[in-house]
Amino acid sequence: MALKTVLIDELRDMYSAENQLVKALPKLAKGSKNPKLKAIFTAHLAETKGQVERLKKVFAELGEKPTGQHCNGMEGVIEEGKDALEKDEEGSSFEAGLIGAALRTEHYEIAGYEACISMATALGLPKIVKLLNSNLKEELAAAKKITAAGAPIMKLSAKEPETPKEPKSGKEKYSAKKSKEDEAKAAPDLVGEPEPSAV
């Protein structure tokens, strides 16, 4: 498969991811009680809409359609955000869960844009590199803002008392079962692996 074909697939993945986020970010903003986080999520929604438009320009440059691929990775990351919104946590601990979900989203996008930029650079597509770099810079800035806003929230959360665990929901039981399956599947490949040495 030619690199340009791989790039187009990756870009379609990013286009799907950004469109999914246009729907997910308002839910994070609505769910958050922290005014700073709410403002960051709302501002990033406007940026995300702009990123969708930039991606459309990228596809126009390539003479391709942006649709044709669903981003399963982003769907999973967004599902993590939904889980955070449904937790019984309150106060800063609830907000800490939202921060974790939001950062996973940003870092997923950062990795995707970095891969696309590398490919576009190798293919000698400077206009596309420039458009993608604009999206990447916004994602990096959003991650920084979320981390900065999250620092005092994490400190407050660390001081909150532990609450007794409620019985697990069906979804939590399923997730715990899948986690054990993941561990069991990986176990044969981990046996006898040397410990990573300190650098």
Short mmCIF file of C-alpha atoms in Angstrom, two decimals, residues 7-189:
data_model
loop_
_atom_site.label_atom_id
_atom_site.label_comp_id
_atom_site.label_asym_id
_atom_site.label_seq_id
_atom_site.Cartn_x
_atom_site.Cartn_y
_atom_site.Cartn_z
CA LEU A 7 -2.20 9.00 4.93
CA ILE A 8 -5.71 9.27 3.48
CA ASP A 9 -6.90 6.44 5.76
CA GLU A 10 -5.32 8.16 8.77
CA LEU A 11 -6.87 11.49 7.82
CA ARG A 12 -10.31 9.90 7.46
CA ASP A 13 -9.80 8.43 10.92
CA MET A 14 -8.99 11.90 12.29
CA TYR A 15 -11.97 13.42 10.48
CA SER A 16 -14.27 10.86 12.08
CA ALA A 17 -12.60 11.44 15.48
CA GLU A 18 -13.12 15.21 15.31
CA ASN A 19 -16.75 14.82 14.23
CA GLN A 20 -17.38 12.46 17.16
CA LEU A 21 -15.84 15.04 19.49
CA VAL A 22 -18.17 17.77 18.21
CA LYS A 23 -20.95 15.67 19.76
CA ALA A 24 -19.05 14.61 22.92
CA LEU A 25 -17.52 17.91 24.12
CA PRO A 26 -20.86 19.58 24.95
CA LYS A 27 -21.65 16.62 27.23
CA LEU A 28 -18.36 17.07 29.10
CA ALA A 29 -19.00 20.81 29.39
CA LYS A 30 -22.53 20.22 30.66
CA GLY A 31 -21.42 17.51 33.11
CA SER A 32 -18.61 19.53 34.67
CA LYS A 33 -19.44 21.73 37.66
CA ASN A 34 -16.05 23.44 37.56
CA PRO A 35 -16.36 26.81 35.74
CA LYS A 36 -12.78 26.69 34.44
CA LEU A 37 -13.13 23.18 33.00
CA LYS A 38 -16.55 24.02 31.59
CA ALA A 39 -15.01 27.03 29.80
CA ILE A 40 -12.10 24.95 28.45
CA PHE A 41 -14.44 22.28 27.06
CA THR A 42 -16.69 24.92 25.49
CA ALA A 43 -13.77 26.79 23.92
CA HIS A 44 -12.28 23.56 22.61
CA LEU A 45 -15.61 22.69 20.98
CA ALA A 46 -15.28 25.83 18.83
CA GLU A 47 -11.68 24.84 18.01
CA THR A 48 -12.77 21.30 17.13
CA LYS A 49 -15.32 22.64 14.66
CA GLY A 50 -12.49 24.66 13.09
CA GLN A 51 -10.35 21.53 12.94
CA VAL A 52 -13.08 19.71 11.03
CA GLU A 53 -13.08 22.58 8.51
CA ARG A 54 -9.27 22.41 8.17
CA LEU A 55 -9.47 18.68 7.56
CA LYS A 56 -12.00 19.33 4.79
CA LYS A 57 -9.40 21.65 3.20
CA VAL A 58 -6.79 18.90 3.51
CA PHE A 59 -9.06 16.50 1.65
CA ALA A 60 -9.78 19.13 -1.01
CA GLU A 61 -6.00 19.49 -1.51
CA LEU A 62 -5.75 15.72 -1.96
CA GLY A 63 -8.81 15.56 -4.25
CA GLU A 64 -10.43 13.05 -1.87
CA LYS A 65 -13.62 12.80 0.20
CA PRO A 66 -13.20 13.05 3.98
CA THR A 67 -15.77 10.37 4.79
CA GLY A 68 -15.46 6.64 4.49
CA GLN A 69 -13.91 5.55 7.76
CA HIS A 70 -15.19 5.41 11.34
CA CYS A 71 -12.65 6.03 14.12
CA ASN A 72 -13.15 3.14 16.54
CA GLY A 73 -10.33 4.42 18.74
CA MET A 74 -12.04 7.74 19.40
CA GLU A 75 -15.34 5.95 19.94
CA GLY A 76 -13.65 3.99 22.74
CA VAL A 77 -12.04 7.08 24.25
CA ILE A 78 -15.41 8.89 24.18
CA GLU A 79 -16.98 5.87 25.88
CA GLU A 80 -14.44 6.36 28.70
CA GLY A 81 -15.69 9.95 29.00
CA LYS A 82 -19.29 8.73 29.22
CA ASP A 83 -18.24 6.35 31.98
CA ALA A 84 -16.63 9.24 33.88
CA LEU A 85 -19.86 11.24 33.59
CA GLU A 86 -21.89 8.30 34.96
CA LYS A 87 -19.69 7.65 38.02
CA ASP A 88 -21.19 8.19 41.46
CA GLU A 89 -18.23 10.38 42.40
CA GLU A 90 -18.93 13.90 43.60
CA GLY A 91 -17.02 17.14 43.87
CA SER A 92 -13.37 17.22 42.86
CA SER A 93 -13.16 13.44 42.43
CA PHE A 94 -15.89 13.60 39.78
CA GLU A 95 -14.03 16.43 38.01
CA ALA A 96 -10.77 14.43 38.22
CA GLY A 97 -12.47 11.64 36.24
CA LEU A 98 -13.53 14.14 33.57
CA ILE A 99 -9.97 15.50 33.40
CA GLY A 100 -8.62 11.98 32.82
CA ALA A 101 -11.15 11.36 30.05
CA ALA A 102 -10.44 14.72 28.40
CA LEU A 103 -6.66 14.20 28.48
CA ARG A 104 -6.97 10.74 26.92
CA THR A 105 -8.96 12.35 24.11
CA GLU A 106 -6.38 15.08 23.53
CA HIS A 107 -3.43 12.70 23.53
CA TYR A 108 -5.19 10.36 21.11
CA GLU A 109 -5.62 13.28 18.72
CA ILE A 110 -2.06 14.53 19.25
CA ALA A 111 -0.69 11.10 18.28
CA GLY A 112 -2.95 10.98 15.20
CA TYR A 113 -1.92 14.41 13.98
CA GLU A 114 1.77 13.73 14.58
CA ALA A 115 1.52 10.55 12.46
CA CYS A 116 -0.33 12.38 9.65
CA ILE A 117 2.18 15.25 9.69
CA SER A 118 5.09 12.81 9.42
CA MET A 119 3.47 11.13 6.41
CA ALA A 120 2.55 14.40 4.70
CA THR A 121 6.10 15.67 5.26
CA ALA A 122 7.58 12.51 3.71
CA LEU A 123 5.25 12.94 0.73
CA GLY A 124 6.30 16.59 0.26
CA LEU A 125 2.86 18.11 0.94
CA PRO A 126 3.66 21.45 2.68
CA LYS A 127 0.11 22.92 2.49
CA ILE A 128 -1.29 19.83 4.19
CA VAL A 129 1.49 19.85 6.80
CA LYS A 130 0.65 23.48 7.60
CA LEU A 131 -3.08 22.77 8.03
CA LEU A 132 -2.42 19.71 10.19
CA ASN A 133 0.13 21.60 12.30
CA SER A 134 -2.56 24.18 13.10
CA ASN A 135 -4.80 21.40 14.43
CA LEU A 136 -1.91 19.82 16.35
CA LYS A 137 -1.01 23.12 18.04
CA GLU A 138 -4.61 23.53 19.23
CA GLU A 139 -4.67 19.99 20.62
CA LEU A 140 -1.38 20.52 22.47
CA ALA A 141 -2.65 23.81 23.89
CA ALA A 142 -5.94 22.20 24.97
CA ALA A 143 -4.08 19.40 26.78
CA LYS A 144 -1.92 21.99 28.55
CA LYS A 145 -4.98 24.00 29.64
CA ILE A 146 -6.76 20.89 30.93
CA THR A 147 -3.65 19.83 32.87
CA ALA A 148 -3.22 23.31 34.37
CA ALA A 149 -6.90 23.58 35.33
CA GLY A 150 -6.73 20.05 36.72
CA ALA A 151 -3.82 20.58 39.12
CA PRO A 152 -5.86 22.34 41.88
CA ILE A 153 -8.78 19.96 41.30
CA MET A 154 -6.50 16.95 41.83
CA LYS A 155 -5.18 18.47 45.08
CA LEU A 156 -8.74 18.97 46.36
CA SER A 157 -9.72 15.48 45.25
CA ALA A 158 -6.79 13.96 47.14
CA LYS A 159 -8.16 15.52 50.35
CA GLU A 160 -11.70 14.18 49.89
CA PRO A 161 -12.59 11.24 52.14
CA GLU A 162 -12.97 7.79 50.65
CA THR A 163 -16.60 6.74 50.33
CA PRO A 164 -17.82 3.19 50.81
CA LYS A 165 -17.96 1.29 47.53
CA GLU A 166 -21.43 0.81 46.11
CA PRO A 167 -22.31 -2.57 44.56
CA LYS A 168 -20.94 -2.76 41.01
CA SER A 169 -23.28 -1.98 38.12
CA GLY A 170 -23.63 -4.43 35.25
CA LYS A 171 -21.35 -2.25 33.15
CA GLU A 172 -18.66 -2.19 35.88
CA LYS A 173 -18.88 -5.98 36.32
CA TYR A 174 -18.47 -6.45 32.56
CA SER A 175 -15.49 -4.09 32.52
CA ALA A 176 -13.84 -5.92 35.44
CA LYS A 177 -14.37 -9.26 33.64
CA LYS A 178 -12.80 -7.88 30.42
CA SER A 179 -9.85 -6.54 32.42
CA LYS A 180 -9.17 -10.01 33.85
CA GLU A 181 -9.41 -11.49 30.34
CA ASP A 182 -6.91 -8.89 29.04
CA GLU A 183 -4.52 -9.79 31.86
CA ALA A 184 -4.89 -13.55 31.24
CA LYS A 185 -4.25 -13.14 27.49
CA ALA A 186 -1.11 -11.06 28.10
CA ALA A 187 0.28 -13.28 30.89
CA PRO A 188 2.04 -15.88 28.65
CA ASP A 189 3.87 -13.07 26.82
#
